[in-house]
Amino acid sequence: MKLVNMLLPKKCIFNMCFGDGLKLPHHVVASLEKDQCGADEIAEVQWRRLVQQLRNKRKLRNCIAVCDVPDSRRGSLKEMVCISMGLLASDLSEKPWQGSVFPFSDFPRLHKIKGDNLKSRCEFMRNIVCAEKVDFSKIYNGVLHIATTEKLSNAEMPKSIFVFTYREFDKASKNDWVLDYREAVKNYSKRGYAYVPRLVFWNLKGSIAEPEVIGSHVVKNHNAGMIITGFSNTLLSLFCNGESNPGTYAARVAQGHVDGIDLVSLQRFAPKVEDVMEWALSNEELTSLFIFD
């Protein structure tokens, strides 16, 4: 990813994912902190445009966010990312998940995000009580309880649970996650649901590392989840761009087709060296170069 950031202009990948003139979600949220006349109204308009753009592309429709926003991180980049991505996922998702978020907690329950505007909704997110660890079994059970109460079909179930935090996965889970997941598969199956939502645990802290698949051998034919470590604007742009057709994104970008990237398949997301070089050399500014041996 460092090589990708260096070789491809950041605005290029951002514009392909969002469109010219739009800001990244955490940049919009950060602008609310500016003590400038009209800053809140401008941020509100930018947020609505961003949500509409992604909604038109039908991105992040079936997902739920779990957000870690402790007081100790107030005002930090990580807090801005957690808040903005939690809000974005809740705005883009469909009912009954729309407008709701899980806190990073020992006793997580789905919170309906309150507020009349972007600033008040961000403040609501900041005031949600978070803990050092999260109980994934209660999140799985909470989703299942809502699904059975609302009599949702398999198609209406959330496909992914995105966790935005700055903690390491093995230290953040209150229980043995493998046992929680196995129990969830049994419970969902009993109630007629074909799958448990995939878990994408995004540890925003530290440098970008190779994604780690989790639970691949826990239950046959189940895509349990993945751990993502690190953060960059490019990675966030690609994440927001979509959920399907993973493949090698470098080849897609080189051909000018960014159809979407499944974050849960990020083991295929990292390009090979030759893909990155082809991508980089396909830039317009380099087309007139000659190679002399």
PDB file of C-alpha atoms in Angstrom:
ATOM      1  CA  MET A   1       0.000   0.000   0.000  1.00  0.00           C
ATOM      2  CA  LYS A   2       2.921   2.373   0.638  1.00  0.00           C
ATOM      3  CA  LEU A   3       4.104   1.711  -2.899  1.00  0.00           C
ATOM      4  CA  VAL A   4       0.597   2.303  -4.232  1.00  0.00           C
ATOM      5  CA  ASN A   5       0.338   5.615  -2.363  1.00  0.00           C
ATOM      6  CA  MET A   6       3.708   6.694  -3.738  1.00  0.00           C
ATOM      7  CA  LEU A   7       3.139   5.730  -7.366  1.00  0.00           C
ATOM      8  CA  LEU A   8      -0.459   6.805  -7.868  1.00  0.00           C
ATOM      9  CA  PRO A   9      -1.670  10.352  -7.145  1.00  0.00           C
ATOM     10  CA  LYS A  10      -3.993  10.183  -4.125  1.00  0.00           C
ATOM     11  CA  LYS A  11      -6.569  12.405  -5.762  1.00  0.00           C
ATOM     12  CA  CYS A  12      -6.804   9.936  -8.651  1.00  0.00           C
ATOM     13  CA  ILE A  13      -7.888   6.973  -6.541  1.00  0.00           C
ATOM     14  CA  PHE A  14     -10.107   9.201  -4.392  1.00  0.00           C
ATOM     15  CA  ASN A  15     -11.936  10.635  -7.396  1.00  0.00           C
ATOM     16  CA  MET A  16     -12.474   7.164  -8.848  1.00  0.00           C
ATOM     17  CA  CYS A  17     -14.040   6.048  -5.569  1.00  0.00           C
ATOM     18  CA  PHE A  18     -16.045   9.127  -4.643  1.00  0.00           C
ATOM     19  CA  GLY A  19     -16.097  11.703  -7.404  1.00  0.00           C
ATOM     20  CA  ASP A  20     -14.449  15.066  -7.732  1.00  0.00           C
ATOM     21  CA  GLY A  21     -15.354  17.659  -5.106  1.00  0.00           C
ATOM     22  CA  LEU A  22     -16.231  15.213  -2.307  1.00  0.00           C
ATOM     23  CA  LYS A  23     -14.355  14.817   0.960  1.00  0.00           C
ATOM     24  CA  LEU A  24     -13.447  11.692   2.897  1.00  0.00           C
ATOM     25  CA  PRO A  25     -15.911  10.948   5.740  1.00  0.00           C
ATOM     26  CA  HIS A  26     -13.508  11.764   8.597  1.00  0.00           C
ATOM     27  CA  HIS A  27     -12.463  14.997   6.901  1.00  0.00           C
ATOM     28  CA  VAL A  28     -16.104  16.105   6.852  1.00  0.00           C
ATOM     29  CA  VAL A  29     -16.497  15.266  10.550  1.00  0.00           C
ATOM     30  CA  ALA A  30     -13.216  17.027  11.393  1.00  0.00           C
ATOM     31  CA  SER A  31     -14.434  20.201   9.660  1.00  0.00           C
ATOM     32  CA  LEU A  32     -17.185  20.479  12.289  1.00  0.00           C
ATOM     33  CA  GLU A  33     -14.486  21.361  14.823  1.00  0.00           C
ATOM     34  CA  LYS A  34     -13.459  24.463  12.899  1.00  0.00           C
ATOM     35  CA  ASP A  35     -14.518  27.706  14.503  1.00  0.00           C
ATOM     36  CA  GLN A  36     -15.649  29.286  11.264  1.00  0.00           C
ATOM     37  CA  CYS A  37     -18.904  30.879  10.238  1.00  0.00           C
ATOM     38  CA  GLY A  38     -21.034  28.417   8.302  1.00  0.00           C
ATOM     39  CA  ALA A  39     -18.692  25.446   8.893  1.00  0.00           C
ATOM     40  CA  ASP A  40     -21.503  23.255  10.258  1.00  0.00           C
ATOM     41  CA  GLU A  41     -23.787  23.967   7.289  1.00  0.00           C
ATOM     42  CA  ILE A  42     -21.009  23.283   4.786  1.00  0.00           C
ATOM     43  CA  ALA A  43     -20.183  19.982   6.516  1.00  0.00           C
ATOM     44  CA  GLU A  44     -23.857  19.014   6.469  1.00  0.00           C
ATOM     45  CA  VAL A  45     -24.082  19.565   2.710  1.00  0.00           C
ATOM     46  CA  GLN A  46     -20.808  17.688   2.102  1.00  0.00           C
ATOM     47  CA  TRP A  47     -22.036  14.752   4.182  1.00  0.00           C
ATOM     48  CA  ARG A  48     -25.342  14.530   2.331  1.00  0.00           C
ATOM     49  CA  ARG A  49     -23.525  14.586  -1.002  1.00  0.00           C
ATOM     50  CA  LEU A  50     -21.161  11.841   0.138  1.00  0.00           C
ATOM     51  CA  VAL A  51     -23.992   9.626   1.381  1.00  0.00           C
ATOM     52  CA  GLN A  52     -26.004  10.178  -1.795  1.00  0.00           C
ATOM     53  CA  GLN A  53     -23.016   9.374  -4.003  1.00  0.00           C
ATOM     54  CA  LEU A  54     -22.400   6.051  -2.264  1.00  0.00           C
ATOM     55  CA  ARG A  55     -26.104   5.281  -2.068  1.00  0.00           C
ATOM     56  CA  ASN A  56     -26.407   5.762  -5.812  1.00  0.00           C
ATOM     57  CA  LYS A  57     -23.607   3.232  -6.216  1.00  0.00           C
ATOM     58  CA  ARG A  58     -25.470   0.899  -3.815  1.00  0.00           C
ATOM     59  CA  LYS A  59     -22.441   0.549  -1.551  1.00  0.00           C
ATOM     60  CA  LEU A  60     -22.357  -0.609   2.094  1.00  0.00           C
ATOM     61  CA  ARG A  61     -26.079  -1.323   2.064  1.00  0.00           C
ATOM     62  CA  ASN A  62     -26.201  -4.405   4.265  1.00  0.00           C
ATOM     63  CA  CYS A  63     -23.819  -3.780   7.110  1.00  0.00           C
ATOM     64  CA  ILE A  64     -23.595  -2.823  10.777  1.00  0.00           C
ATOM     65  CA  ALA A  65     -20.845  -0.827  12.475  1.00  0.00           C
ATOM     66  CA  VAL A  66     -19.311  -1.338  15.909  1.00  0.00           C
ATOM     67  CA  CYS A  67     -17.538   1.847  17.007  1.00  0.00           C
ATOM     68  CA  ASP A  68     -14.855   2.330  19.632  1.00  0.00           C
ATOM     69  CA  VAL A  69     -14.888   5.989  20.731  1.00  0.00           C
ATOM     70  CA  PRO A  70     -13.456   6.220  24.276  1.00  0.00           C
ATOM     71  CA  ASP A  71     -12.915   9.566  25.991  1.00  0.00           C
ATOM     72  CA  SER A  72      -9.148   9.078  25.808  1.00  0.00           C
ATOM     73  CA  ARG A  73      -9.276   9.403  22.024  1.00  0.00           C
ATOM     74  CA  ARG A  74     -11.443  12.491  21.860  1.00  0.00           C
ATOM     75  CA  GLY A  75     -10.423  14.818  19.049  1.00  0.00           C
ATOM     76  CA  SER A  76      -7.957  12.339  17.533  1.00  0.00           C
ATOM     77  CA  LEU A  77      -7.836  11.094  13.952  1.00  0.00           C
ATOM     78  CA  LYS A  78      -8.901   7.621  15.104  1.00  0.00           C
ATOM     79  CA  GLU A  79     -11.962   9.039  16.805  1.00  0.00           C
ATOM     80  CA  MET A  80     -12.927  10.980  13.675  1.00  0.00           C
ATOM     81  CA  VAL A  81     -12.592   7.843  11.561  1.00  0.00           C
ATOM     82  CA  CYS A  82     -14.592   5.685  13.997  1.00  0.00           C
ATOM     83  CA  ILE A  83     -17.390   8.232  14.270  1.00  0.00           C
ATOM     84  CA  SER A  84     -17.562   9.020  10.560  1.00  0.00           C
ATOM     85  CA  MET A  85     -17.482   5.399   9.431  1.00  0.00           C
ATOM     86  CA  GLY A  86     -20.083   4.395  12.014  1.00  0.00           C
ATOM     87  CA  LEU A  87     -22.369   7.161  10.795  1.00  0.00           C
ATOM     88  CA  LEU A  88     -21.697   6.375   7.148  1.00  0.00           C
ATOM     89  CA  ALA A  89     -22.469   2.679   7.564  1.00  0.00           C
ATOM     90  CA  SER A  90     -25.665   3.493   9.468  1.00  0.00           C
ATOM     91  CA  ASP A  91     -26.799   6.033   6.859  1.00  0.00           C
ATOM     92  CA  LEU A  92     -26.176   3.694   3.938  1.00  0.00           C
ATOM     93  CA  SER A  93     -27.620   0.542   5.444  1.00  0.00           C
ATOM     94  CA  GLU A  94     -31.221  -0.527   5.039  1.00  0.00           C
ATOM     95  CA  LYS A  95     -33.941  -0.930   7.662  1.00  0.00           C
ATOM     96  CA  PRO A  96     -33.971  -2.116  10.393  1.00  0.00           C
ATOM     97  CA  TRP A  97     -30.209  -1.478  10.601  1.00  0.00           C
ATOM     98  CA  GLN A  98     -30.327   2.032   9.189  1.00  0.00           C
ATOM     99  CA  GLY A  99     -29.461   4.810  11.636  1.00  0.00           C
ATOM    100  CA  SER A 100     -28.086   2.441  14.282  1.00  0.00           C
ATOM    101  CA  VAL A 101     -24.700   1.418  15.664  1.00  0.00           C
ATOM    102  CA  PHE A 102     -23.226  -0.964  18.221  1.00  0.00           C
ATOM    103  CA  PRO A 103     -20.805   0.407  20.840  1.00  0.00           C
ATOM    104  CA  PHE A 104     -17.508  -1.319  21.647  1.00  0.00           C
ATOM    105  CA  SER A 105     -18.773  -2.753  24.918  1.00  0.00           C
ATOM    106  CA  ASP A 106     -19.004  -5.716  27.299  1.00  0.00           C
ATOM    107  CA  PHE A 107     -22.784  -5.447  26.933  1.00  0.00           C
ATOM    108  CA  PRO A 108     -23.303  -4.068  23.411  1.00  0.00           C
ATOM    109  CA  ARG A 109     -26.800  -3.215  22.269  1.00  0.00           C
ATOM    110  CA  LEU A 110     -27.888  -1.556  19.076  1.00  0.00           C
ATOM    111  CA  HIS A 111     -28.155   2.218  19.621  1.00  0.00           C
ATOM    112  CA  LYS A 112     -30.420   4.387  17.512  1.00  0.00           C
ATOM    113  CA  ILE A 113     -28.289   7.400  16.602  1.00  0.00           C
ATOM    114  CA  LYS A 114     -30.025  10.571  17.762  1.00  0.00           C
ATOM    115  CA  GLY A 115     -29.621  14.121  16.506  1.00  0.00           C
ATOM    116  CA  ASP A 116     -31.128  16.610  14.081  1.00  0.00           C
ATOM    117  CA  ASN A 117     -27.924  17.298  12.147  1.00  0.00           C
ATOM    118  CA  LEU A 118     -24.448  15.925  11.538  1.00  0.00           C
ATOM    119  CA  LYS A 119     -22.884  17.752  14.475  1.00  0.00           C
ATOM    120  CA  SER A 120     -25.442  16.527  17.023  1.00  0.00           C
ATOM    121  CA  ARG A 121     -25.221  12.966  15.690  1.00  0.00           C
ATOM    122  CA  CYS A 122     -21.424  13.045  16.024  1.00  0.00           C
ATOM    123  CA  GLU A 123     -21.806  14.259  19.600  1.00  0.00           C
ATOM    124  CA  PHE A 124     -24.206  11.403  20.299  1.00  0.00           C
ATOM    125  CA  MET A 125     -21.602   8.960  19.029  1.00  0.00           C
ATOM    126  CA  ARG A 126     -18.961  10.498  21.306  1.00  0.00           C
ATOM    127  CA  ASN A 127     -21.194  10.049  24.344  1.00  0.00           C
ATOM    128  CA  ILE A 128     -21.793   6.334  23.808  1.00  0.00           C
ATOM    129  CA  VAL A 129     -20.075   4.465  26.649  1.00  0.00           C
ATOM    130  CA  CYS A 130     -17.314   2.149  25.396  1.00  0.00           C
ATOM    131  CA  ALA A 131     -15.209  -0.465  27.181  1.00  0.00           C
ATOM    132  CA  GLU A 132     -11.776  -2.075  26.841  1.00  0.00           C
ATOM    133  CA  LYS A 133     -13.263  -5.248  25.366  1.00  0.00           C
ATOM    134  CA  VAL A 134     -16.233  -6.188  23.231  1.00  0.00           C
ATOM    135  CA  ASP A 135     -18.522  -9.203  23.599  1.00  0.00           C
ATOM    136  CA  PHE A 136     -19.042 -10.478  20.061  1.00  0.00           C
ATOM    137  CA  SER A 137     -21.491 -13.159  21.192  1.00  0.00           C
ATOM    138  CA  LYS A 138     -23.903 -10.434  22.317  1.00  0.00           C
ATOM    139  CA  ILE A 139     -23.540  -8.630  18.988  1.00  0.00           C
ATOM    140  CA  TYR A 140     -24.268 -11.824  17.036  1.00  0.00           C
ATOM    141  CA  ASN A 141     -27.237 -12.581  19.323  1.00  0.00           C
ATOM    142  CA  GLY A 142     -28.477  -8.993  19.116  1.00  0.00           C
ATOM    143  CA  VAL A 143     -28.526  -9.094  15.323  1.00  0.00           C
ATOM    144  CA  LEU A 144     -30.299 -12.454  15.375  1.00  0.00           C
ATOM    145  CA  HIS A 145     -32.905 -11.225  17.880  1.00  0.00           C
ATOM    146  CA  ILE A 146     -33.781  -8.233  15.683  1.00  0.00           C
ATOM    147  CA  ALA A 147     -33.853 -10.430  12.576  1.00  0.00           C
ATOM    148  CA  THR A 148     -36.285 -12.918  14.114  1.00  0.00           C
ATOM    149  CA  THR A 149     -38.445 -10.185  15.655  1.00  0.00           C
ATOM    150  CA  GLU A 150     -38.692  -8.351  12.330  1.00  0.00           C
ATOM    151  CA  LYS A 151     -39.042 -11.668  10.451  1.00  0.00           C
ATOM    152  CA  LEU A 152     -36.238 -10.782   8.077  1.00  0.00           C
ATOM    153  CA  SER A 153     -35.299 -12.947   5.125  1.00  0.00           C
ATOM    154  CA  ASN A 154     -31.756 -14.083   4.384  1.00  0.00           C
ATOM    155  CA  ALA A 155     -31.482 -11.302   1.803  1.00  0.00           C
ATOM    156  CA  GLU A 156     -32.349  -8.671   4.427  1.00  0.00           C
ATOM    157  CA  MET A 157     -29.709  -9.832   6.883  1.00  0.00           C
ATOM    158  CA  PRO A 158     -26.554  -7.708   7.245  1.00  0.00           C
ATOM    159  CA  LYS A 159     -23.693  -9.150   5.221  1.00  0.00           C
ATOM    160  CA  SER A 160     -20.920  -7.626   7.351  1.00  0.00           C
ATOM    161  CA  ILE A 161     -20.208  -6.321  10.827  1.00  0.00           C
ATOM    162  CA  PHE A 162     -17.487  -3.653  10.663  1.00  0.00           C
ATOM    163  CA  VAL A 163     -15.566  -2.948  13.852  1.00  0.00           C
ATOM    164  CA  PHE A 164     -13.672   0.347  13.917  1.00  0.00           C
ATOM    165  CA  THR A 165     -11.190   0.526  16.758  1.00  0.00           C
ATOM    166  CA  TYR A 166      -7.534   1.125  17.657  1.00  0.00           C
ATOM    167  CA  ARG A 167      -7.191  -2.131  19.621  1.00  0.00           C
ATOM    168  CA  GLU A 168      -5.699  -5.485  18.666  1.00  0.00           C
ATOM    169  CA  PHE A 169      -8.198  -8.236  17.972  1.00  0.00           C
ATOM    170  CA  ASP A 170      -6.808 -10.855  20.351  1.00  0.00           C
ATOM    171  CA  LYS A 171      -6.870  -8.361  23.234  1.00  0.00           C
ATOM    172  CA  ALA A 172     -10.211  -6.775  22.371  1.00  0.00           C
ATOM    173  CA  SER A 173     -12.506  -9.804  22.367  1.00  0.00           C
ATOM    174  CA  LYS A 174     -14.044 -10.485  25.772  1.00  0.00           C
ATOM    175  CA  ASN A 175     -14.450 -14.187  25.057  1.00  0.00           C
ATOM    176  CA  ASP A 176     -12.858 -16.785  22.828  1.00  0.00           C
ATOM    177  CA  TRP A 177     -14.098 -15.453  19.500  1.00  0.00           C
ATOM    178  CA  VAL A 178     -13.953 -18.870  17.800  1.00  0.00           C
ATOM    179  CA  LEU A 179     -16.390 -20.275  20.374  1.00  0.00           C
ATOM    180  CA  ASP A 180     -18.646 -17.219  19.983  1.00  0.00           C
ATOM    181  CA  TYR A 181     -18.689 -17.674  16.226  1.00  0.00           C
ATOM    182  CA  ARG A 182     -19.392 -21.415  16.351  1.00  0.00           C
ATOM    183  CA  GLU A 183     -22.294 -20.792  18.721  1.00  0.00           C
ATOM    184  CA  ALA A 184     -23.620 -18.052  16.444  1.00  0.00           C
ATOM    185  CA  VAL A 185     -23.552 -20.382  13.404  1.00  0.00           C
ATOM    186  CA  LYS A 186     -25.653 -22.927  15.323  1.00  0.00           C
ATOM    187  CA  ASN A 187     -28.145 -20.316  16.530  1.00  0.00           C
ATOM    188  CA  TYR A 188     -28.557 -18.698  13.119  1.00  0.00           C
ATOM    189  CA  SER A 189     -28.986 -22.070  11.428  1.00  0.00           C
ATOM    190  CA  LYS A 190     -31.692 -23.120  13.908  1.00  0.00           C
ATOM    191  CA  ARG A 191     -33.682 -20.033  12.978  1.00  0.00           C
ATOM    192  CA  GLY A 192     -33.325 -20.612   9.253  1.00  0.00           C
ATOM    193  CA  TYR A 193     -30.512 -18.172   8.431  1.00  0.00           C
ATOM    194  CA  ALA A 194     -27.899 -19.455   6.012  1.00  0.00           C
ATOM    195  CA  TYR A 195     -24.973 -17.436   7.329  1.00  0.00           C
ATOM    196  CA  VAL A 196     -23.627 -15.288  10.144  1.00  0.00           C
ATOM    197  CA  PRO A 197     -22.567 -11.747   9.153  1.00  0.00           C
ATOM    198  CA  ARG A 198     -18.865 -11.569   8.332  1.00  0.00           C
ATOM    199  CA  LEU A 199     -16.731  -9.775  10.886  1.00  0.00           C
ATOM    200  CA  VAL A 200     -14.283  -7.156   9.599  1.00  0.00           C
ATOM    201  CA  PHE A 201     -12.178  -6.001  12.529  1.00  0.00           C
ATOM    202  CA  TRP A 202     -10.329  -2.843  11.510  1.00  0.00           C
ATOM    203  CA  ASN A 203      -7.559  -1.878  13.920  1.00  0.00           C
ATOM    204  CA  LEU A 204      -6.780   1.671  12.795  1.00  0.00           C
ATOM    205  CA  LYS A 205      -3.631   1.870  14.888  1.00  0.00           C
ATOM    206  CA  GLY A 206      -0.141   1.398  13.434  1.00  0.00           C
ATOM    207  CA  SER A 207       1.146   0.949   9.925  1.00  0.00           C
ATOM    208  CA  ILE A 208      -0.721  -1.009   7.263  1.00  0.00           C
ATOM    209  CA  ALA A 209      -0.115  -4.741   7.553  1.00  0.00           C
ATOM    210  CA  GLU A 210      -1.121  -7.764   5.517  1.00  0.00           C
ATOM    211  CA  PRO A 211      -4.796  -8.593   6.197  1.00  0.00           C
ATOM    212  CA  GLU A 212      -5.411 -11.674   8.309  1.00  0.00           C
ATOM    213  CA  VAL A 213      -8.278 -14.066   7.640  1.00  0.00           C
ATOM    214  CA  ILE A 214      -9.961 -15.341  10.784  1.00  0.00           C
ATOM    215  CA  GLY A 215     -12.135 -18.393  11.239  1.00  0.00           C
ATOM    216  CA  SER A 216     -11.412 -19.884   7.818  1.00  0.00           C
ATOM    217  CA  HIS A 217     -11.299 -23.391   9.309  1.00  0.00           C
ATOM    218  CA  VAL A 218     -13.852 -22.919  12.076  1.00  0.00           C
ATOM    219  CA  VAL A 219     -16.977 -23.793  10.131  1.00  0.00           C
ATOM    220  CA  LYS A 220     -16.930 -25.289   6.636  1.00  0.00           C
ATOM    221  CA  ASN A 221     -18.123 -22.996   3.823  1.00  0.00           C
ATOM    222  CA  HIS A 222     -18.405 -19.976   6.128  1.00  0.00           C
ATOM    223  CA  ASN A 223     -16.471 -16.770   5.497  1.00  0.00           C
ATOM    224  CA  ALA A 224     -16.066 -15.785   9.139  1.00  0.00           C
ATOM    225  CA  GLY A 225     -14.091 -12.577   8.827  1.00  0.00           C
ATOM    226  CA  MET A 226     -10.862 -10.668   8.570  1.00  0.00           C
ATOM    227  CA  ILE A 227      -8.559  -8.393  10.571  1.00  0.00           C
ATOM    228  CA  ILE A 228      -7.343  -5.195   8.929  1.00  0.00           C
ATOM    229  CA  THR A 229      -4.489  -3.277  10.540  1.00  0.00           C
ATOM    230  CA  GLY A 230      -3.421   0.281   9.803  1.00  0.00           C
ATOM    231  CA  PHE A 231      -4.988   3.275   8.142  1.00  0.00           C
ATOM    232  CA  SER A 232      -4.519   5.502   5.112  1.00  0.00           C
ATOM    233  CA  ASN A 233      -6.811   7.745   3.086  1.00  0.00           C
ATOM    234  CA  THR A 234      -6.288   5.506   0.051  1.00  0.00           C
ATOM    235  CA  LEU A 235      -7.343   2.390   1.946  1.00  0.00           C
ATOM    236  CA  LEU A 236     -10.398   4.175   3.304  1.00  0.00           C
ATOM    237  CA  SER A 237     -11.325   5.401  -0.185  1.00  0.00           C
ATOM    238  CA  LEU A 238     -11.123   1.871  -1.568  1.00  0.00           C
ATOM    239  CA  PHE A 239     -13.124   0.518   1.360  1.00  0.00           C
ATOM    240  CA  CYS A 240     -15.928   3.028   0.795  1.00  0.00           C
ATOM    241  CA  ASN A 241     -15.973   2.211  -2.901  1.00  0.00           C
ATOM    242  CA  GLY A 242     -17.680  -1.123  -2.454  1.00  0.00           C
ATOM    243  CA  GLU A 243     -18.062  -4.699  -1.405  1.00  0.00           C
ATOM    244  CA  SER A 244     -17.909  -6.850  -4.538  1.00  0.00           C
ATOM    245  CA  ASN A 245     -15.591  -8.123  -7.252  1.00  0.00           C
ATOM    246  CA  PRO A 246     -12.414  -8.233  -5.166  1.00  0.00           C
ATOM    247  CA  GLY A 247      -9.687  -9.391  -7.577  1.00  0.00           C
ATOM    248  CA  THR A 248      -6.483  -7.438  -7.890  1.00  0.00           C
ATOM    249  CA  TYR A 249      -7.421  -3.790  -7.628  1.00  0.00           C
ATOM    250  CA  ALA A 250      -4.201  -2.590  -9.237  1.00  0.00           C
ATOM    251  CA  ALA A 251      -5.154  -4.268 -12.499  1.00  0.00           C
ATOM    252  CA  ARG A 252      -8.634  -2.775 -12.332  1.00  0.00           C
ATOM    253  CA  VAL A 253      -7.300   0.707 -11.707  1.00  0.00           C
ATOM    254  CA  ALA A 254      -4.811   0.343 -14.542  1.00  0.00           C
ATOM    255  CA  GLN A 255      -7.727  -0.434 -16.836  1.00  0.00           C
ATOM    256  CA  GLY A 256      -9.817   2.369 -15.357  1.00  0.00           C
ATOM    257  CA  HIS A 257     -12.428   0.067 -13.839  1.00  0.00           C
ATOM    258  CA  VAL A 258     -12.856   0.217 -10.083  1.00  0.00           C
ATOM    259  CA  ASP A 259     -15.969  -1.907  -9.722  1.00  0.00           C
ATOM    260  CA  GLY A 260     -15.712  -2.369  -5.970  1.00  0.00           C
ATOM    261  CA  ILE A 261     -13.563  -4.153  -3.447  1.00  0.00           C
ATOM    262  CA  ASP A 262     -14.715  -6.686  -0.918  1.00  0.00           C
ATOM    263  CA  LEU A 263     -12.931  -5.729   2.291  1.00  0.00           C
ATOM    264  CA  VAL A 264     -13.407  -9.229   3.608  1.00  0.00           C
ATOM    265  CA  SER A 265     -11.374 -10.524   0.650  1.00  0.00           C
ATOM    266  CA  LEU A 266      -8.453  -8.202   1.185  1.00  0.00           C
ATOM    267  CA  GLN A 267      -5.994 -11.081   1.046  1.00  0.00           C
ATOM    268  CA  ARG A 268      -6.489 -10.716  -2.708  1.00  0.00           C
ATOM    269  CA  PHE A 269      -6.592  -6.948  -2.394  1.00  0.00           C
ATOM    270  CA  ALA A 270      -2.815  -6.505  -2.177  1.00  0.00           C
ATOM    271  CA  PRO A 271      -1.364  -6.332  -5.707  1.00  0.00           C
ATOM    272  CA  LYS A 272       1.693  -8.166  -6.899  1.00  0.00           C
ATOM    273  CA  VAL A 273       4.796  -6.138  -7.679  1.00  0.00           C
ATOM    274  CA  GLU A 274       4.231  -6.415 -11.416  1.00  0.00           C
ATOM    275  CA  ASP A 275       0.632  -5.229 -10.995  1.00  0.00           C
ATOM    276  CA  VAL A 276       1.748  -2.133  -9.101  1.00  0.00           C
ATOM    277  CA  MET A 277       4.390  -1.342 -11.715  1.00  0.00           C
ATOM    278  CA  GLU A 278       1.887  -1.765 -14.542  1.00  0.00           C
ATOM    279  CA  TRP A 279      -0.542   0.488 -12.682  1.00  0.00           C
ATOM    280  CA  ALA A 280       2.072   3.133 -12.019  1.00  0.00           C
ATOM    281  CA  LEU A 281       3.451   3.118 -15.557  1.00  0.00           C
ATOM    282  CA  SER A 282      -0.016   3.408 -17.036  1.00  0.00           C
ATOM    283  CA  ASN A 283      -0.304   6.997 -15.782  1.00  0.00           C
ATOM    284  CA  GLU A 284      -0.755   9.527 -18.554  1.00  0.00           C
ATOM    285  CA  GLU A 285       2.346  11.483 -17.587  1.00  0.00           C
ATOM    286  CA  LEU A 286       4.523   8.419 -18.194  1.00  0.00           C
ATOM    287  CA  THR A 287       3.157   7.331 -21.567  1.00  0.00           C
ATOM    288  CA  SER A 288       5.771   9.323 -23.459  1.00  0.00           C
ATOM    289  CA  LEU A 289       8.734   7.745 -21.651  1.00  0.00           C
ATOM    290  CA  PHE A 290      11.129   5.412 -23.468  1.00  0.00           C
ATOM    291  CA  ILE A 291      13.192   2.609 -21.947  1.00  0.00           C
ATOM    292  CA  PHE A 292      16.821   2.369 -23.046  1.00  0.00           C
ATOM    293  CA  ASP A 293      18.672  -0.839 -22.345  1.00  0.00           C
TER     294      ASP A 293
END
